[in-house]
Amino acid sequence: MPYNTHLKSCIYFCIVCLLFSCAGLKPSQINAVEKYTAVTKGITAIPPDVYNRVYQLRSQTQTLQLSGVIATNESAPESIEALQLDLNDKLKFLDLVDSFAYAYRIVGKYADLVHCLISESYLKDFTKNKNQWQSSFDGLVKTYNAACAKRIPSPTKIPPSVGSIAANIIKELGSAKIKSLQKKYLSAAISTARKPFEGICDDFLNTDIPKIQKELTALPIFINENYKDFLNNLKAYELKQGNSPYNYYKLYLPIYLNWQVQLRELNALVNQLQVCILNLRNSYGVLENYVSSVKVDKDIPAELIQLENEYFSLLNTIAKFSEARERLFKITY
C-alpha cells in the first residue's frame, strides 16, 4: 500500500512537471518578445541609411566641384579621366555600404523569424515566403562572413548554430502550431543568436560609429572647400563668357543651405542611433532571461520599455527633419 501510494505520487509529480514544462509563455513574455523584435527590425534599418546619407552628402559636394572643374577645363581626355575616377570612388563606396548593411539585414531577418513564433497572423504570412526567406538569410550570412575577413578589425562572424536553428524552424513552419513552435524553439532561438547579435552591435558602436563621426567632423571643411572651388570656377567661366554669375549663384545657394541642414540632421541622428543600439545590445540579455524564466513579473522589464521609448524618440526626430527643413527654407527664400 505505501509502495502504491509512493508510485502514484511519483506519477502525479511527473504529470505536473510535464504539464508545467509544456505550458506556453506568459502574455507579458510574448509582449516583451514582440516589442523587442519590432524595435530591432526598426532600428537595424537605420544604419545603412545613415551610411548612405553621409556619403551622399560627401559625394554631392564632390560632384558639384567636379562640374566646375570640367566647365573650365579645355582638355576633354582630362575631364573624362576625372569623371572615371569619381565613378570608381562612388562604386567602391557602394560596395562598402553593402558590406556594412549585410549585418543589419541579417539581424532584421532573424527578428522576423523570432516574430513569427509569437504571432499567428505574422506566422501565416511568414510561412508563405519561408523558402525565399531561408535562401536570402543563408546568402546574407555567407556574404557577411566572407566580408568579415576584409574588415579591420574583423567583426564577429555568424556561427553555424544560428543558421542551423533557423533551418530547423523553417522546416517545421506550416506543420506545427505556434504554441508547439514556441515551446521548442523560441528560447533557443533567442539564446543562440545572442553572441553574434551583441557582436554586430559592438561592431557598430566601436568601429562604425567612430568612422561616421570622423567623417562628419571633416565634412564641414570638405563641403566649404568644394563649394568655394565650384563658385570660383563658375565665376571664371561666366566672366569669360561675358555673363554675370548671379543667376547661377541664386540657383546653387539653396543646395549649400540644404547640405548644412543635412549635416545638423546627421549629427543628431547618429547621436540618437548610438544610444538606441547600445541599449538594444544591453537589453538582449534582459530579454533572454525574461523569456527563459519560469516565474516572471506581469510587468515587462523596464529596460525593454526604455528601449522602445528611445526608438520612438528616434523616429520622432527623423519625422521632424523634413518639417524643420521646410520651415527653414520658407523663411530663407
Short mmCIF file of C-alpha atoms in Angstrom, two decimals:
data_model
loop_
_atom_site.label_atom_id
_atom_site.label_comp_id
_atom_site.label_asym_id
_atom_site.label_seq_id
_atom_site.Cartn_x
_atom_site.Cartn_y
_atom_site.Cartn_z
CA MET A 1 0.00 0.00 0.00
CA PRO A 2 2.72 2.52 0.85
CA TYR A 3 4.52 1.47 -2.30
CA ASN A 4 1.43 2.14 -4.45
CA THR A 5 0.91 5.48 -2.74
CA HIS A 6 4.51 6.42 -3.44
CA LEU A 7 4.19 5.29 -7.05
CA LYS A 8 1.02 7.34 -7.52
CA SER A 9 2.75 10.35 -6.01
CA CYS A 10 5.67 9.96 -8.41
CA ILE A 11 3.34 9.61 -11.37
CA TYR A 12 1.37 12.65 -10.26
CA PHE A 13 4.57 14.64 -9.79
CA CYS A 14 5.81 13.66 -13.28
CA ILE A 15 2.49 14.65 -14.84
CA VAL A 16 2.58 18.03 -13.09
CA CYS A 17 6.16 18.59 -14.26
CA LEU A 18 5.25 17.60 -17.79
CA LEU A 19 2.27 19.93 -17.85
CA PHE A 20 4.34 22.72 -16.33
CA SER A 21 7.14 22.26 -18.86
CA CYS A 22 4.65 22.34 -21.72
CA ALA A 23 2.98 25.48 -20.51
CA GLY A 24 3.11 28.29 -23.00
CA LEU A 25 4.76 31.62 -22.43
CA LYS A 26 3.03 34.20 -20.28
CA PRO A 27 1.31 37.07 -22.13
CA SER A 28 3.89 39.50 -20.72
CA GLN A 29 6.73 37.36 -22.14
CA ILE A 30 5.08 37.26 -25.56
CA ASN A 31 4.57 41.02 -25.38
CA ALA A 32 8.23 41.54 -24.45
CA VAL A 33 9.46 39.49 -27.41
CA GLU A 34 7.06 41.28 -29.75
CA LYS A 35 8.23 44.70 -28.61
CA TYR A 36 11.88 43.76 -28.84
CA THR A 37 11.65 42.23 -32.33
CA ALA A 38 9.66 45.22 -33.62
CA VAL A 39 12.22 47.67 -32.24
CA THR A 40 15.11 45.55 -33.56
CA LYS A 41 13.58 45.46 -37.02
CA GLY A 42 13.12 49.22 -36.99
CA ILE A 43 16.50 50.22 -35.56
CA THR A 44 18.54 47.91 -37.80
CA ALA A 45 17.02 49.51 -40.90
CA ILE A 46 18.58 52.87 -39.99
CA PRO A 47 22.41 52.34 -40.02
CA PRO A 48 22.60 51.55 -43.78
CA ASP A 49 20.58 54.71 -44.45
CA VAL A 50 22.99 56.73 -42.29
CA TYR A 51 25.99 55.38 -44.22
CA ASN A 52 24.30 56.33 -47.49
CA ARG A 53 23.33 59.80 -46.31
CA VAL A 54 26.83 60.60 -45.10
CA TYR A 55 28.44 59.53 -48.33
CA GLN A 56 25.68 61.06 -50.44
CA LEU A 57 26.43 64.41 -48.85
CA ARG A 58 30.16 63.99 -49.43
CA SER A 59 29.63 62.78 -52.99
CA GLN A 60 27.25 65.59 -53.94
CA THR A 61 29.73 68.27 -52.92
CA GLN A 62 32.50 66.47 -54.78
CA THR A 63 30.36 66.13 -57.92
CA LEU A 64 29.45 69.82 -57.85
CA GLN A 65 33.10 70.78 -57.50
CA LEU A 66 33.98 68.43 -60.36
CA SER A 67 31.35 70.00 -62.62
CA GLY A 68 33.00 73.38 -62.09
CA VAL A 69 36.43 71.96 -62.94
CA ILE A 70 35.15 70.33 -66.13
CA ALA A 71 33.36 73.52 -67.16
CA THR A 72 36.67 75.40 -67.16
CA ASN A 73 38.86 72.55 -68.41
CA GLU A 74 39.62 72.62 -72.12
CA SER A 75 41.02 69.07 -72.24
CA ALA A 76 38.28 66.50 -72.87
CA PRO A 77 40.53 63.50 -72.05
CA GLU A 78 41.39 65.00 -68.66
CA SER A 79 37.71 65.62 -67.97
CA ILE A 80 36.82 62.02 -68.84
CA GLU A 81 39.63 60.75 -66.61
CA ALA A 82 38.35 62.87 -63.71
CA LEU A 83 34.82 61.53 -64.23
CA GLN A 84 36.07 57.93 -64.26
CA LEU A 85 37.96 58.44 -61.01
CA ASP A 86 34.86 59.94 -59.45
CA LEU A 87 32.74 56.98 -60.64
CA ASN A 88 35.23 54.44 -59.26
CA ASP A 89 35.16 56.22 -55.91
CA LYS A 90 31.37 56.01 -55.81
CA LEU A 91 31.28 52.32 -56.77
CA LYS A 92 33.83 51.44 -54.08
CA PHE A 93 31.73 53.19 -51.51
CA LEU A 94 28.55 51.39 -52.57
CA ASP A 95 30.35 48.08 -52.13
CA LEU A 96 31.48 49.22 -48.68
CA VAL A 97 27.95 50.22 -47.68
CA ASP A 98 26.66 46.82 -48.79
CA SER A 99 29.25 45.07 -46.62
CA PHE A 100 28.11 47.15 -43.64
CA ALA A 101 24.43 46.59 -44.41
CA TYR A 102 24.64 42.78 -44.53
CA ALA A 103 24.89 42.57 -40.73
CA TYR A 104 21.78 44.67 -40.15
CA ARG A 105 19.80 42.81 -42.81
CA ILE A 106 20.69 39.55 -41.07
CA VAL A 107 19.53 40.91 -37.71
CA GLY A 108 16.32 42.23 -39.26
CA LYS A 109 15.56 38.92 -40.94
CA TYR A 110 16.26 36.98 -37.76
CA ALA A 111 13.89 39.31 -35.91
CA ASP A 112 11.25 38.33 -38.49
CA LEU A 113 11.89 34.66 -37.74
CA VAL A 114 11.53 35.15 -33.99
CA HIS A 115 8.44 37.31 -34.50
CA CYS A 116 6.69 34.55 -36.44
CA LEU A 117 6.97 32.32 -33.33
CA ILE A 118 4.78 34.64 -31.26
CA SER A 119 2.19 35.96 -33.74
CA GLU A 120 -0.36 33.76 -35.56
CA SER A 121 -1.02 36.33 -38.30
CA TYR A 122 2.68 37.02 -38.78
CA LEU A 123 3.36 33.27 -38.84
CA LYS A 124 0.89 32.73 -41.68
CA ASP A 125 2.41 35.47 -43.83
CA PHE A 126 5.94 34.36 -42.99
CA THR A 127 5.20 30.71 -43.83
CA LYS A 128 4.15 31.67 -47.37
CA ASN A 129 7.64 33.00 -48.07
CA LYS A 130 9.72 30.73 -45.83
CA ASN A 131 11.77 29.24 -48.68
CA GLN A 132 12.68 32.66 -50.05
CA TRP A 133 13.48 33.82 -46.52
CA GLN A 134 15.87 30.95 -45.89
CA SER A 135 17.60 31.38 -49.24
CA SER A 136 18.05 35.10 -48.62
CA PHE A 137 19.14 34.59 -45.00
CA ASP A 138 21.70 31.92 -45.86
CA GLY A 139 23.07 34.09 -48.67
CA LEU A 140 23.41 37.10 -46.40
CA VAL A 141 25.20 35.08 -43.71
CA LYS A 142 27.63 33.63 -46.25
CA THR A 143 28.38 37.03 -47.78
CA TYR A 144 28.68 38.72 -44.38
CA ASN A 145 31.08 36.11 -43.01
CA ALA A 146 33.24 36.44 -46.12
CA ALA A 147 33.23 40.24 -45.73
CA CYS A 148 34.29 39.96 -42.07
CA ALA A 149 37.77 38.87 -43.13
CA LYS A 150 38.20 42.05 -45.17
CA ARG A 151 37.28 44.47 -42.37
CA ILE A 152 39.72 45.77 -39.78
CA PRO A 153 39.13 44.91 -37.02
CA SER A 154 37.32 41.75 -38.08
CA PRO A 155 33.73 41.60 -36.77
CA THR A 156 32.17 38.59 -35.07
CA LYS A 157 31.08 36.06 -37.70
CA ILE A 158 27.63 34.46 -37.68
CA PRO A 159 28.20 30.93 -36.30
CA PRO A 160 26.67 27.83 -37.98
CA SER A 161 24.42 27.31 -34.95
CA VAL A 162 22.34 30.36 -35.94
CA GLY A 163 21.81 29.00 -39.44
CA SER A 164 21.02 25.53 -38.07
CA ILE A 165 18.28 26.64 -35.69
CA ALA A 166 16.83 28.91 -38.37
CA ALA A 167 16.74 25.97 -40.81
CA ASN A 168 15.06 23.75 -38.21
CA ILE A 169 12.37 26.34 -37.53
CA ILE A 170 11.76 26.91 -41.23
CA LYS A 171 11.43 23.16 -41.75
CA GLU A 172 8.59 22.90 -39.23
CA LEU A 173 6.70 26.05 -40.20
CA GLY A 174 3.29 25.20 -41.55
CA SER A 175 3.24 21.74 -39.99
CA ALA A 176 3.25 22.74 -36.31
CA LYS A 177 1.08 25.07 -34.25
CA ILE A 178 2.59 28.24 -32.90
CA LYS A 179 2.41 27.08 -29.27
CA SER A 180 4.46 23.98 -30.00
CA LEU A 181 6.92 26.04 -32.03
CA GLN A 182 7.31 28.43 -29.10
CA LYS A 183 7.97 25.63 -26.62
CA LYS A 184 10.50 24.01 -28.91
CA TYR A 185 12.35 26.93 -30.43
CA LEU A 186 11.70 30.43 -29.09
CA SER A 187 14.01 30.43 -26.10
CA ALA A 188 16.70 28.58 -28.04
CA ALA A 189 16.39 30.96 -31.00
CA ILE A 190 16.92 33.96 -28.73
CA SER A 191 19.79 32.34 -26.83
CA THR A 192 21.61 31.08 -29.94
CA ALA A 193 21.66 34.50 -31.59
CA ARG A 194 22.80 36.45 -28.54
CA LYS A 195 26.56 36.38 -29.10
CA PRO A 196 26.54 37.32 -32.82
CA PHE A 197 23.77 39.87 -32.21
CA GLU A 198 25.80 41.58 -29.49
CA GLY A 199 28.88 41.32 -31.71
CA ILE A 200 27.13 43.15 -34.54
CA CYS A 201 26.03 45.88 -32.13
CA ASP A 202 29.56 46.13 -30.69
CA ASP A 203 30.99 46.41 -34.20
CA PHE A 204 28.68 49.31 -34.94
CA LEU A 205 29.44 51.06 -31.64
CA ASN A 206 33.21 50.51 -31.59
CA THR A 207 34.09 50.63 -35.30
CA ASP A 208 31.34 52.14 -37.44
CA ILE A 209 30.25 54.98 -35.15
CA PRO A 210 33.82 56.38 -34.77
CA LYS A 211 34.26 56.24 -38.57
CA ILE A 212 30.97 58.04 -39.17
CA GLN A 213 31.74 60.66 -36.51
CA LYS A 214 35.19 61.24 -38.01
CA GLU A 215 33.61 61.71 -41.43
CA LEU A 216 31.02 64.11 -40.02
CA THR A 217 33.75 66.12 -38.28
CA ALA A 218 35.65 66.51 -41.57
CA LEU A 219 32.60 67.19 -43.74
CA PRO A 220 32.05 70.91 -42.96
CA ILE A 221 35.52 71.86 -44.24
CA PHE A 222 35.23 69.41 -47.15
CA ILE A 223 31.87 70.92 -48.17
CA ASN A 224 33.07 74.51 -47.87
CA GLU A 225 36.26 73.90 -49.86
CA ASN A 226 34.42 72.09 -52.66
CA TYR A 227 31.71 74.73 -52.80
CA LYS A 228 34.23 77.55 -52.79
CA ASP A 229 36.13 75.86 -55.62
CA PHE A 230 32.89 75.45 -57.56
CA LEU A 231 31.94 79.11 -57.13
CA ASN A 232 35.39 80.26 -58.27
CA ASN A 233 35.27 78.05 -61.37
CA LEU A 234 31.73 79.14 -62.12
CA LYS A 235 32.66 82.82 -61.78
CA ALA A 236 35.70 82.37 -64.03
CA TYR A 237 33.62 80.59 -66.67
CA GLU A 238 30.80 83.15 -66.66
CA LEU A 239 33.12 86.16 -66.73
CA LYS A 240 34.98 84.59 -69.63
CA GLN A 241 31.67 84.35 -71.48
CA GLY A 242 30.81 87.95 -70.59
CA ASN A 243 27.93 86.88 -68.30
CA SER A 244 27.10 87.69 -64.71
CA PRO A 245 27.24 84.60 -62.43
CA TYR A 246 24.35 85.98 -60.32
CA ASN A 247 21.66 83.69 -61.74
CA TYR A 248 23.83 80.62 -61.16
CA TYR A 249 24.62 81.71 -57.63
CA LYS A 250 20.91 82.16 -56.94
CA LEU A 251 20.25 78.66 -58.23
CA TYR A 252 23.01 76.91 -56.29
CA LEU A 253 22.84 78.72 -52.93
CA PRO A 254 19.84 76.59 -51.79
CA ILE A 255 21.96 73.49 -52.43
CA TYR A 256 24.59 74.74 -49.99
CA LEU A 257 21.92 75.51 -47.40
CA ASN A 258 20.48 72.02 -47.81
CA TRP A 259 23.91 70.49 -47.17
CA GLN A 260 24.26 72.46 -43.94
CA VAL A 261 20.85 71.28 -42.76
CA GLN A 262 21.73 67.68 -43.59
CA LEU A 263 24.90 67.97 -41.52
CA ARG A 264 22.88 69.01 -38.49
CA GLU A 265 20.38 66.22 -39.08
CA LEU A 266 23.07 63.57 -39.44
CA ASN A 267 24.82 64.58 -36.23
CA ALA A 268 21.53 64.40 -34.31
CA LEU A 269 20.61 61.10 -35.97
CA VAL A 270 23.97 59.45 -35.27
CA ASN A 271 23.92 60.50 -31.61
CA GLN A 272 20.45 59.08 -31.02
CA LEU A 273 21.16 55.95 -33.05
CA GLN A 274 24.25 55.28 -30.94
CA VAL A 275 22.13 55.37 -27.77
CA CYS A 276 19.47 53.11 -29.30
CA ILE A 277 21.91 50.45 -30.48
CA LEU A 278 23.79 50.49 -27.17
CA ASN A 279 20.55 49.81 -25.31
CA LEU A 280 19.44 47.30 -27.96
CA ARG A 281 22.65 45.41 -27.28
CA ASN A 282 22.45 45.65 -23.48
CA SER A 283 18.78 44.67 -23.28
CA TYR A 284 19.20 41.47 -25.30
CA GLY A 285 20.34 39.59 -22.19
CA VAL A 286 17.40 41.07 -20.26
CA LEU A 287 15.01 39.67 -22.89
CA GLU A 288 16.70 36.26 -22.86
CA ASN A 289 16.46 36.00 -19.08
CA TYR A 290 12.85 37.18 -19.04
CA VAL A 291 11.72 34.68 -21.69
CA SER A 292 13.56 31.75 -20.12
CA SER A 293 12.33 32.46 -16.57
CA VAL A 294 9.63 30.25 -15.05
CA LYS A 295 8.40 32.89 -12.64
CA VAL A 296 8.04 36.30 -14.26
CA ASP A 297 6.59 39.63 -13.26
CA LYS A 298 3.48 40.76 -15.08
CA ASP A 299 5.27 43.96 -16.00
CA ILE A 300 7.75 43.92 -18.88
CA PRO A 301 11.32 44.73 -17.75
CA ALA A 302 12.00 48.46 -17.55
CA GLU A 303 14.99 48.14 -19.90
CA LEU A 304 12.73 46.95 -22.72
CA ILE A 305 10.23 49.75 -22.14
CA GLN A 306 13.07 52.29 -22.16
CA LEU A 307 14.41 50.81 -25.40
CA GLU A 308 11.01 51.12 -27.06
CA ASN A 309 10.67 54.73 -25.88
CA GLU A 310 14.12 55.60 -27.24
CA TYR A 311 13.23 54.05 -30.58
CA PHE A 312 10.02 56.07 -30.79
CA SER A 313 12.02 59.18 -29.90
CA LEU A 314 14.42 58.40 -32.75
CA LEU A 315 11.53 58.02 -35.19
CA ASN A 316 10.09 61.30 -33.95
CA THR A 317 13.42 63.05 -34.55
CA ILE A 318 13.58 61.69 -38.09
CA ALA A 319 9.99 62.79 -38.76
CA LYS A 320 10.80 66.32 -37.59
CA PHE A 321 13.71 66.66 -40.03
CA SER A 322 11.57 67.33 -43.09
CA GLU A 323 9.30 69.70 -41.15
CA ALA A 324 12.24 71.72 -39.82
CA ARG A 325 13.86 71.83 -43.26
CA GLU A 326 10.65 73.09 -44.85
CA ARG A 327 10.29 75.84 -42.24
CA LEU A 328 13.89 76.94 -42.74
CA PHE A 329 13.51 77.20 -46.49
CA LYS A 330 10.29 79.17 -46.12
CA ILE A 331 11.96 81.89 -44.05
CA THR A 332 15.04 81.91 -46.27
CA TYR A 333 13.53 82.18 -49.77
#
